[in-house]
Amino acid sequence: MKNKLLVLLLIGALVAVIFGIESVEAKKSKKSGIAQEELDAMSTSVDGLTKKMYANGLFSPQDNENLIDIKIKLDNQMLVAPDVTLAPLYYKVSLLYKSRDMKNEAIDGFQTILENFADTALAPKAANQLKSMGVAVKIPEKKEADAGGE
């Protein structure tokens, strides 16, 4: 009887440790990145705001709040771990800020793309947007591997 009880306690402790480790890893992954569901929701929201912009629709106070919330989430994620999947959202959000005559916020977003996602197709587009706003742009050079071992 004592042996069975001891085995059950050990199994219970082992299960608790395993679930505890998985829980810690889940928390770590949540802290290091924006969940896919949240990215999808942010993208849908930005797309809706972009449609309003193209239709010359007025932004509601809620629309403005959503735009600000998305920018804050993107900026917070960049502080934790830059992720290339954020580049399209940064670009769209920056275009929205530019269309709303919020120049500083737009410049910040386009600069973020140049500094962190220079090897994406959005970097030249961000540079062109900055140039159109009268901002001097220096595009970071792409790093190429030394084949010759200079």
PDB file of C-alpha atoms in Angstrom:
ATOM      1  CA  MET A   1       0.000   0.000   0.000  1.00  0.00           C
ATOM      2  CA  LYS A   2       2.827   2.401   0.889  1.00  0.00           C
ATOM      3  CA  ASN A   3       4.612   1.616  -2.368  1.00  0.00           C
ATOM      4  CA  LYS A   4       1.484   2.338  -4.429  1.00  0.00           C
ATOM      5  CA  LEU A   5       0.945   5.597  -2.583  1.00  0.00           C
ATOM      6  CA  LEU A   6       4.583   6.585  -3.096  1.00  0.00           C
ATOM      7  CA  VAL A   7       4.380   5.765  -6.832  1.00  0.00           C
ATOM      8  CA  LEU A   8       1.178   7.783  -7.194  1.00  0.00           C
ATOM      9  CA  LEU A   9       2.756  10.738  -5.396  1.00  0.00           C
ATOM     10  CA  LEU A  10       5.826  10.579  -7.628  1.00  0.00           C
ATOM     11  CA  ILE A  11       3.670  10.401 -10.773  1.00  0.00           C
ATOM     12  CA  GLY A  12       1.599  13.321  -9.527  1.00  0.00           C
ATOM     13  CA  ALA A  13       4.724  15.366  -8.812  1.00  0.00           C
ATOM     14  CA  LEU A  14       6.136  14.516 -12.246  1.00  0.00           C
ATOM     15  CA  VAL A  15       2.905  15.573 -13.975  1.00  0.00           C
ATOM     16  CA  ALA A  16       2.844  18.814 -11.978  1.00  0.00           C
ATOM     17  CA  VAL A  17       6.441  19.575 -12.959  1.00  0.00           C
ATOM     18  CA  ILE A  18       5.764  18.845 -16.646  1.00  0.00           C
ATOM     19  CA  PHE A  19       2.669  21.070 -16.726  1.00  0.00           C
ATOM     20  CA  GLY A  20       4.513  23.736 -14.762  1.00  0.00           C
ATOM     21  CA  ILE A  21       7.341  23.792 -17.305  1.00  0.00           C
ATOM     22  CA  GLU A  22       4.894  23.962 -20.226  1.00  0.00           C
ATOM     23  CA  SER A  23       3.089  26.828 -18.511  1.00  0.00           C
ATOM     24  CA  VAL A  24       6.355  28.744 -18.014  1.00  0.00           C
ATOM     25  CA  GLU A  25       7.340  28.162 -21.657  1.00  0.00           C
ATOM     26  CA  ALA A  26       3.911  29.314 -22.823  1.00  0.00           C
ATOM     27  CA  LYS A  27       4.302  32.505 -20.798  1.00  0.00           C
ATOM     28  CA  LYS A  28       7.785  33.070 -22.231  1.00  0.00           C
ATOM     29  CA  SER A  29       6.572  32.641 -25.808  1.00  0.00           C
ATOM     30  CA  LYS A  30       3.699  35.011 -25.164  1.00  0.00           C
ATOM     31  CA  LYS A  31       6.084  37.646 -23.804  1.00  0.00           C
ATOM     32  CA  SER A  32       8.512  37.286 -26.706  1.00  0.00           C
ATOM     33  CA  GLY A  33       5.962  37.695 -29.451  1.00  0.00           C
ATOM     34  CA  ILE A  34       2.528  38.872 -30.384  1.00  0.00           C
ATOM     35  CA  ALA A  35       0.147  35.945 -30.686  1.00  0.00           C
ATOM     36  CA  GLN A  36      -0.979  35.115 -34.223  1.00  0.00           C
ATOM     37  CA  GLU A  37      -4.617  35.778 -33.326  1.00  0.00           C
ATOM     38  CA  GLU A  38      -3.694  39.253 -32.101  1.00  0.00           C
ATOM     39  CA  LEU A  39      -1.632  39.930 -35.231  1.00  0.00           C
ATOM     40  CA  ASP A  40      -4.603  38.877 -37.367  1.00  0.00           C
ATOM     41  CA  ALA A  41      -6.941  41.157 -35.406  1.00  0.00           C
ATOM     42  CA  MET A  42      -4.519  44.072 -35.706  1.00  0.00           C
ATOM     43  CA  SER A  43      -4.152  43.480 -39.445  1.00  0.00           C
ATOM     44  CA  THR A  44      -7.920  43.352 -39.921  1.00  0.00           C
ATOM     45  CA  SER A  45      -8.324  46.571 -37.960  1.00  0.00           C
ATOM     46  CA  VAL A  46      -5.598  48.333 -39.961  1.00  0.00           C
ATOM     47  CA  ASP A  47      -7.148  47.123 -43.222  1.00  0.00           C
ATOM     48  CA  GLY A  48     -10.517  48.543 -42.149  1.00  0.00           C
ATOM     49  CA  LEU A  49      -8.928  51.892 -41.284  1.00  0.00           C
ATOM     50  CA  THR A  50      -7.079  51.871 -44.616  1.00  0.00           C
ATOM     51  CA  LYS A  51     -10.376  51.357 -46.448  1.00  0.00           C
ATOM     52  CA  LYS A  52     -11.822  54.356 -44.605  1.00  0.00           C
ATOM     53  CA  MET A  53      -8.763  56.402 -45.553  1.00  0.00           C
ATOM     54  CA  TYR A  54      -9.090  55.522 -49.249  1.00  0.00           C
ATOM     55  CA  ALA A  55     -12.820  56.258 -49.141  1.00  0.00           C
ATOM     56  CA  ASN A  56     -12.109  59.628 -47.504  1.00  0.00           C
ATOM     57  CA  GLY A  57     -14.162  58.458 -44.541  1.00  0.00           C
ATOM     58  CA  LEU A  58     -13.923  60.130 -41.175  1.00  0.00           C
ATOM     59  CA  PHE A  59     -12.203  58.327 -38.355  1.00  0.00           C
ATOM     60  CA  SER A  60     -14.230  57.935 -35.184  1.00  0.00           C
ATOM     61  CA  PRO A  61     -12.624  58.399 -31.784  1.00  0.00           C
ATOM     62  CA  GLN A  62     -12.645  54.583 -31.531  1.00  0.00           C
ATOM     63  CA  ASP A  63     -10.787  54.342 -34.866  1.00  0.00           C
ATOM     64  CA  ASN A  64      -8.121  56.722 -33.577  1.00  0.00           C
ATOM     65  CA  GLU A  65      -7.837  54.734 -30.358  1.00  0.00           C
ATOM     66  CA  ASN A  66      -7.445  51.475 -32.316  1.00  0.00           C
ATOM     67  CA  LEU A  67      -4.702  52.998 -34.461  1.00  0.00           C
ATOM     68  CA  ILE A  68      -2.826  54.244 -31.406  1.00  0.00           C
ATOM     69  CA  ASP A  69      -3.236  50.893 -29.616  1.00  0.00           C
ATOM     70  CA  ILE A  70      -1.851  49.016 -32.610  1.00  0.00           C
ATOM     71  CA  LYS A  71       1.156  51.332 -32.863  1.00  0.00           C
ATOM     72  CA  ILE A  72       1.860  50.901 -29.147  1.00  0.00           C
ATOM     73  CA  LYS A  73       1.676  47.104 -29.444  1.00  0.00           C
ATOM     74  CA  LEU A  74       4.005  47.135 -32.437  1.00  0.00           C
ATOM     75  CA  ASP A  75       6.487  49.401 -30.648  1.00  0.00           C
ATOM     76  CA  ASN A  76       6.367  47.244 -27.524  1.00  0.00           C
ATOM     77  CA  GLN A  77       7.035  44.138 -29.576  1.00  0.00           C
ATOM     78  CA  MET A  78      10.022  45.817 -31.224  1.00  0.00           C
ATOM     79  CA  LEU A  79      11.471  46.441 -27.763  1.00  0.00           C
ATOM     80  CA  VAL A  80      11.215  42.743 -26.918  1.00  0.00           C
ATOM     81  CA  ALA A  81      12.163  41.078 -30.211  1.00  0.00           C
ATOM     82  CA  PRO A  82      11.945  42.554 -33.720  1.00  0.00           C
ATOM     83  CA  ASP A  83       9.935  40.307 -36.002  1.00  0.00           C
ATOM     84  CA  VAL A  84       9.925  40.714 -39.786  1.00  0.00           C
ATOM     85  CA  THR A  85       6.230  39.776 -39.891  1.00  0.00           C
ATOM     86  CA  LEU A  86       5.531  43.169 -38.289  1.00  0.00           C
ATOM     87  CA  ALA A  87       6.936  45.113 -41.263  1.00  0.00           C
ATOM     88  CA  PRO A  88       3.691  45.168 -43.311  1.00  0.00           C
ATOM     89  CA  LEU A  89       1.706  46.365 -40.302  1.00  0.00           C
ATOM     90  CA  TYR A  90       4.284  49.065 -39.582  1.00  0.00           C
ATOM     91  CA  TYR A  91       4.068  50.213 -43.187  1.00  0.00           C
ATOM     92  CA  LYS A  92       0.261  50.323 -43.249  1.00  0.00           C
ATOM     93  CA  VAL A  93       0.070  52.077 -39.871  1.00  0.00           C
ATOM     94  CA  SER A  94       2.664  54.620 -41.028  1.00  0.00           C
ATOM     95  CA  LEU A  95       0.649  55.307 -44.191  1.00  0.00           C
ATOM     96  CA  LEU A  96      -2.409  55.886 -42.042  1.00  0.00           C
ATOM     97  CA  TYR A  97      -0.510  58.320 -39.834  1.00  0.00           C
ATOM     98  CA  LYS A  98       0.802  60.105 -42.925  1.00  0.00           C
ATOM     99  CA  SER A  99      -2.708  60.425 -44.355  1.00  0.00           C
ATOM    100  CA  ARG A 100      -3.904  61.845 -41.024  1.00  0.00           C
ATOM    101  CA  ASP A 101      -1.132  64.498 -41.132  1.00  0.00           C
ATOM    102  CA  MET A 102       0.547  62.962 -38.103  1.00  0.00           C
ATOM    103  CA  LYS A 103       4.005  63.420 -39.591  1.00  0.00           C
ATOM    104  CA  ASN A 104       6.149  62.495 -36.584  1.00  0.00           C
ATOM    105  CA  GLU A 105       4.339  59.198 -36.040  1.00  0.00           C
ATOM    106  CA  ALA A 106       4.545  58.385 -39.756  1.00  0.00           C
ATOM    107  CA  ILE A 107       8.265  59.180 -39.855  1.00  0.00           C
ATOM    108  CA  ASP A 108       8.840  56.993 -36.793  1.00  0.00           C
ATOM    109  CA  GLY A 109       7.103  54.028 -38.433  1.00  0.00           C
ATOM    110  CA  PHE A 110       8.892  54.358 -41.764  1.00  0.00           C
ATOM    111  CA  GLN A 111      12.241  54.777 -39.960  1.00  0.00           C
ATOM    112  CA  THR A 112      11.527  51.627 -37.957  1.00  0.00           C
ATOM    113  CA  ILE A 113      11.138  49.713 -41.211  1.00  0.00           C
ATOM    114  CA  LEU A 114      14.414  51.084 -42.578  1.00  0.00           C
ATOM    115  CA  GLU A 115      16.340  50.357 -39.399  1.00  0.00           C
ATOM    116  CA  ASN A 116      14.939  46.931 -38.585  1.00  0.00           C
ATOM    117  CA  PHE A 117      13.645  45.475 -41.841  1.00  0.00           C
ATOM    118  CA  ALA A 118      16.102  46.886 -44.385  1.00  0.00           C
ATOM    119  CA  ASP A 119      16.218  43.620 -46.313  1.00  0.00           C
ATOM    120  CA  THR A 120      12.464  43.525 -46.995  1.00  0.00           C
ATOM    121  CA  ALA A 121      10.621  44.846 -50.030  1.00  0.00           C
ATOM    122  CA  LEU A 122       9.031  47.468 -47.778  1.00  0.00           C
ATOM    123  CA  ALA A 123      12.303  49.268 -47.009  1.00  0.00           C
ATOM    124  CA  PRO A 124      12.536  51.060 -50.394  1.00  0.00           C
ATOM    125  CA  LYS A 125       8.844  51.934 -50.166  1.00  0.00           C
ATOM    126  CA  ALA A 126       9.358  53.361 -46.673  1.00  0.00           C
ATOM    127  CA  ALA A 127      12.346  55.354 -47.955  1.00  0.00           C
ATOM    128  CA  ASN A 128      10.216  56.771 -50.789  1.00  0.00           C
ATOM    129  CA  GLN A 129       7.500  57.747 -48.326  1.00  0.00           C
ATOM    130  CA  LEU A 130      10.049  59.531 -46.157  1.00  0.00           C
ATOM    131  CA  LYS A 131      11.483  61.336 -49.192  1.00  0.00           C
ATOM    132  CA  SER A 132       7.993  62.449 -50.210  1.00  0.00           C
ATOM    133  CA  MET A 133       7.644  63.939 -46.714  1.00  0.00           C
ATOM    134  CA  GLY A 134      10.888  65.877 -47.116  1.00  0.00           C
ATOM    135  CA  VAL A 135      12.917  63.677 -44.796  1.00  0.00           C
ATOM    136  CA  ALA A 136      16.543  62.979 -45.697  1.00  0.00           C
ATOM    137  CA  VAL A 137      16.926  59.220 -45.990  1.00  0.00           C
ATOM    138  CA  LYS A 138      19.975  57.038 -45.751  1.00  0.00           C
ATOM    139  CA  ILE A 139      19.094  53.460 -46.582  1.00  0.00           C
ATOM    140  CA  PRO A 140      21.141  51.008 -44.518  1.00  0.00           C
ATOM    141  CA  GLU A 141      23.352  48.837 -46.696  1.00  0.00           C
ATOM    142  CA  LYS A 142      22.520  45.169 -46.887  1.00  0.00           C
ATOM    143  CA  LYS A 143      25.070  42.949 -45.222  1.00  0.00           C
ATOM    144  CA  GLU A 144      26.531  40.403 -47.596  1.00  0.00           C
ATOM    145  CA  ALA A 145      28.535  37.395 -46.538  1.00  0.00           C
ATOM    146  CA  ASP A 146      32.239  37.571 -47.347  1.00  0.00           C
ATOM    147  CA  ALA A 147      32.828  34.765 -49.806  1.00  0.00           C
ATOM    148  CA  GLY A 148      36.502  35.623 -50.244  1.00  0.00           C
ATOM    149  CA  GLY A 149      37.347  35.911 -46.534  1.00  0.00           C
ATOM    150  CA  GLU A 150      39.016  39.332 -46.814  1.00  0.00           C
TER     151      GLU A 150
END
